[in-house]
Short mmCIF file of N, CA, C and O in Angstrom, two decimals:
data_model
loop_
_atom_site.label_atom_id
_atom_site.label_comp_id
_atom_site.label_asym_id
_atom_site.label_seq_id
_atom_site.Cartn_x
_atom_site.Cartn_y
_atom_site.Cartn_z
N UNK D 239 -119.81 -32.74 186.09
CA UNK D 239 -118.96 -31.61 185.77
C UNK D 239 -117.53 -32.10 185.59
O UNK D 239 -116.87 -32.48 186.53
N UNK D 240 -117.11 -32.08 184.36
CA UNK D 240 -115.76 -32.52 184.06
C UNK D 240 -115.34 -32.00 182.70
O UNK D 240 -115.69 -30.90 182.31
N UNK D 241 -114.61 -32.83 182.00
CA UNK D 241 -114.08 -32.41 180.71
C UNK D 241 -115.18 -32.14 179.68
O UNK D 241 -115.03 -31.29 178.83
N UNK D 242 -116.28 -32.85 179.78
CA UNK D 242 -117.36 -32.69 178.81
C UNK D 242 -118.26 -31.49 179.07
O UNK D 242 -119.05 -31.11 178.22
N UNK D 243 -118.14 -30.89 180.27
CA UNK D 243 -119.02 -29.77 180.63
C UNK D 243 -118.40 -28.47 180.13
O UNK D 243 -117.38 -28.03 180.64
N UNK D 244 -119.04 -27.85 179.14
CA UNK D 244 -118.50 -26.62 178.55
C UNK D 244 -118.63 -25.42 179.46
O UNK D 244 -118.05 -24.37 179.19
N UNK D 245 -119.39 -25.54 180.54
CA UNK D 245 -119.59 -24.41 181.45
C UNK D 245 -118.50 -24.29 182.51
O UNK D 245 -118.45 -23.28 183.21
N UNK D 246 -117.67 -25.31 182.66
CA UNK D 246 -116.63 -25.28 183.68
C UNK D 246 -115.28 -24.95 183.06
O UNK D 246 -115.08 -25.08 181.86
N UNK D 247 -114.35 -24.52 183.90
CA UNK D 247 -113.01 -24.16 183.43
C UNK D 247 -112.32 -25.37 182.82
O UNK D 247 -111.65 -25.27 181.79
N UNK D 248 -112.47 -26.53 183.43
CA UNK D 248 -111.84 -27.75 182.90
C UNK D 248 -112.40 -28.11 181.53
O UNK D 248 -111.66 -28.51 180.63
N UNK D 249 -113.70 -27.95 181.37
CA UNK D 249 -114.32 -28.23 180.08
C UNK D 249 -113.86 -27.25 179.01
O UNK D 249 -113.62 -27.62 177.86
N UNK D 250 -113.70 -25.99 179.40
CA UNK D 250 -113.23 -24.98 178.45
C UNK D 250 -111.79 -25.28 178.04
O UNK D 250 -111.43 -25.17 176.87
N UNK D 251 -110.96 -25.66 179.00
CA UNK D 251 -109.56 -25.99 178.70
C UNK D 251 -109.49 -27.21 177.80
O UNK D 251 -108.70 -27.24 176.85
N UNK D 252 -110.33 -28.20 178.07
CA UNK D 252 -110.34 -29.42 177.27
C UNK D 252 -110.74 -29.14 175.82
O UNK D 252 -110.14 -29.65 174.88
N UNK D 253 -111.74 -28.29 175.63
CA UNK D 253 -112.22 -27.98 174.29
C UNK D 253 -111.38 -26.90 173.60
O UNK D 253 -111.47 -26.72 172.40
N UNK D 254 -110.61 -26.16 174.39
CA UNK D 254 -109.79 -25.09 173.82
C UNK D 254 -110.60 -23.84 173.51
O UNK D 254 -110.25 -23.10 172.60
N UNK D 255 -111.65 -23.61 174.27
CA UNK D 255 -112.48 -22.43 174.04
C UNK D 255 -112.35 -21.48 175.23
O UNK D 255 -111.79 -21.82 176.26
N UNK D 256 -112.88 -20.27 175.06
CA UNK D 256 -112.80 -19.25 176.10
C UNK D 256 -114.19 -18.72 176.38
O UNK D 256 -115.09 -18.83 175.55
N UNK D 257 -114.37 -18.16 177.55
CA UNK D 257 -115.67 -17.61 177.95
C UNK D 257 -115.58 -17.06 179.35
O UNK D 257 -114.50 -16.74 179.84
N UNK D 258 -116.73 -16.95 180.02
CA UNK D 258 -116.75 -16.40 181.37
C UNK D 258 -115.98 -17.27 182.35
O UNK D 258 -115.32 -16.76 183.25
N UNK D 259 -116.04 -18.57 182.18
CA UNK D 259 -115.35 -19.48 183.10
C UNK D 259 -113.85 -19.51 182.85
O UNK D 259 -113.08 -19.84 183.75
N UNK D 260 -113.45 -19.17 181.63
CA UNK D 260 -112.03 -19.17 181.27
C UNK D 260 -111.77 -17.93 180.44
O UNK D 260 -111.74 -17.96 179.22
N UNK D 261 -111.57 -16.85 181.14
CA UNK D 261 -111.41 -15.56 180.47
C UNK D 261 -110.08 -15.48 179.72
O UNK D 261 -109.10 -16.12 180.09
N UNK D 262 -110.07 -14.70 178.67
CA UNK D 262 -108.88 -14.50 177.84
C UNK D 262 -108.39 -13.08 178.10
O UNK D 262 -108.46 -12.22 177.23
N UNK D 263 -107.91 -12.81 179.31
CA UNK D 263 -107.55 -11.45 179.69
C UNK D 263 -106.07 -11.32 179.95
O UNK D 263 -105.38 -12.29 180.25
N UNK D 264 -105.57 -10.09 179.87
CA UNK D 264 -104.17 -9.80 180.13
C UNK D 264 -104.00 -9.01 181.42
O UNK D 264 -102.97 -8.39 181.65
N UNK D 265 -105.03 -9.01 182.26
CA UNK D 265 -104.97 -8.26 183.50
C UNK D 265 -104.11 -9.01 184.52
O UNK D 265 -104.09 -10.24 184.53
N UNK D 266 -103.37 -8.28 185.38
CA UNK D 266 -102.57 -8.96 186.40
C UNK D 266 -103.47 -9.70 187.40
O UNK D 266 -104.59 -9.26 187.67
N UNK D 267 -102.97 -10.81 187.90
CA UNK D 267 -103.77 -11.64 188.81
C UNK D 267 -103.98 -10.93 190.15
O UNK D 267 -105.03 -11.07 190.77
N UNK D 268 -103.00 -10.17 190.62
CA UNK D 268 -103.09 -9.48 191.90
C UNK D 268 -103.55 -8.05 191.66
O UNK D 268 -103.02 -7.37 190.78
N UNK D 269 -104.52 -7.61 192.44
CA UNK D 269 -105.02 -6.25 192.26
C UNK D 269 -103.94 -5.25 192.68
O UNK D 269 -103.29 -5.42 193.71
N UNK D 270 -103.73 -4.26 191.89
CA UNK D 270 -102.73 -3.24 192.19
C UNK D 270 -101.34 -3.59 191.71
O UNK D 270 -100.42 -2.80 191.85
N UNK D 271 -101.18 -4.75 191.12
CA UNK D 271 -99.86 -5.15 190.62
C UNK D 271 -99.60 -4.46 189.29
O UNK D 271 -100.52 -4.19 188.53
N UNK D 272 -98.34 -4.19 189.03
CA UNK D 272 -97.98 -3.54 187.77
C UNK D 272 -97.98 -4.57 186.65
O UNK D 272 -97.56 -5.70 186.84
N UNK D 273 -98.44 -4.16 185.50
CA UNK D 273 -98.41 -5.03 184.34
C UNK D 273 -96.97 -5.14 183.86
O UNK D 273 -96.19 -4.20 184.00
N UNK D 274 -96.62 -6.28 183.29
CA UNK D 274 -95.26 -6.47 182.82
C UNK D 274 -95.00 -5.56 181.63
O UNK D 274 -95.83 -5.41 180.75
N UNK D 275 -93.84 -4.95 181.64
CA UNK D 275 -93.47 -4.02 180.57
C UNK D 275 -92.54 -4.74 179.62
O UNK D 275 -91.54 -5.33 180.03
N UNK D 276 -92.89 -4.70 178.35
CA UNK D 276 -92.04 -5.35 177.36
C UNK D 276 -91.01 -4.34 176.86
O UNK D 276 -91.34 -3.19 176.59
N UNK D 277 -89.79 -4.79 176.75
CA UNK D 277 -88.72 -3.92 176.29
C UNK D 277 -88.75 -3.86 174.77
O UNK D 277 -89.05 -4.87 174.12
N UNK D 278 -88.44 -2.72 174.19
CA UNK D 278 -88.40 -2.64 172.73
C UNK D 278 -87.25 -3.50 172.20
O UNK D 278 -86.23 -3.68 172.86
N UNK D 279 -87.43 -4.02 171.02
CA UNK D 279 -86.42 -4.88 170.42
C UNK D 279 -85.15 -4.09 170.16
O UNK D 279 -85.20 -2.93 169.74
N UNK D 280 -84.03 -4.70 170.43
CA UNK D 280 -82.75 -4.04 170.21
C UNK D 280 -82.50 -3.88 168.72
O UNK D 280 -82.79 -4.77 167.93
N UNK D 281 -81.97 -2.73 168.35
CA UNK D 281 -81.69 -2.48 166.94
C UNK D 281 -80.51 -3.33 166.51
O UNK D 281 -79.50 -3.44 167.21
N UNK D 282 -80.64 -3.93 165.34
CA UNK D 282 -79.56 -4.78 164.85
C UNK D 282 -78.47 -3.90 164.27
O UNK D 282 -78.74 -2.91 163.59
N UNK D 283 -77.23 -4.28 164.54
CA UNK D 283 -76.10 -3.54 164.01
C UNK D 283 -75.88 -3.97 162.56
O UNK D 283 -76.12 -5.09 162.18
N UNK D 284 -75.40 -3.02 161.78
CA UNK D 284 -75.13 -3.31 160.38
C UNK D 284 -73.94 -4.26 160.28
O UNK D 284 -73.00 -4.19 161.07
N UNK D 285 -74.02 -5.16 159.32
CA UNK D 285 -72.93 -6.12 159.13
C UNK D 285 -71.68 -5.37 158.66
O UNK D 285 -71.77 -4.38 157.92
N UNK D 286 -70.49 -5.80 159.08
CA UNK D 286 -69.27 -5.11 158.62
C UNK D 286 -69.10 -5.26 157.12
O UNK D 286 -69.44 -6.30 156.54
N UNK D 287 -68.56 -4.23 156.51
CA UNK D 287 -68.36 -4.26 155.06
C UNK D 287 -67.22 -5.19 154.71
O UNK D 287 -66.23 -5.28 155.42
N UNK D 288 -67.42 -5.88 153.61
CA UNK D 288 -66.38 -6.83 153.16
C UNK D 288 -65.25 -6.05 152.54
O UNK D 288 -65.45 -5.07 151.83
N UNK D 289 -64.04 -6.52 152.84
CA UNK D 289 -62.85 -5.87 152.28
C UNK D 289 -62.65 -6.29 150.84
O UNK D 289 -62.80 -7.48 150.50
N UNK D 290 -62.31 -5.36 149.98
CA UNK D 290 -62.06 -5.71 148.59
C UNK D 290 -60.62 -6.17 148.44
O UNK D 290 -59.72 -5.67 149.13
N UNK D 291 -60.36 -7.08 147.53
CA UNK D 291 -59.03 -7.65 147.35
C UNK D 291 -58.13 -6.79 146.61
O UNK D 291 -57.74 -5.91 146.24
#
């Protein structure tokens, strides 16, 4: 059981694959913990108008 074993977490990490041993989930590690909240992107301000000569 090592890098060549696709059934273990180390083998999944080595091959870059996902499955039961290496789940691809976004659930918090601690039960009852709040999921991280992403803030909305700040609106960009309009560029100042160029002065005419």
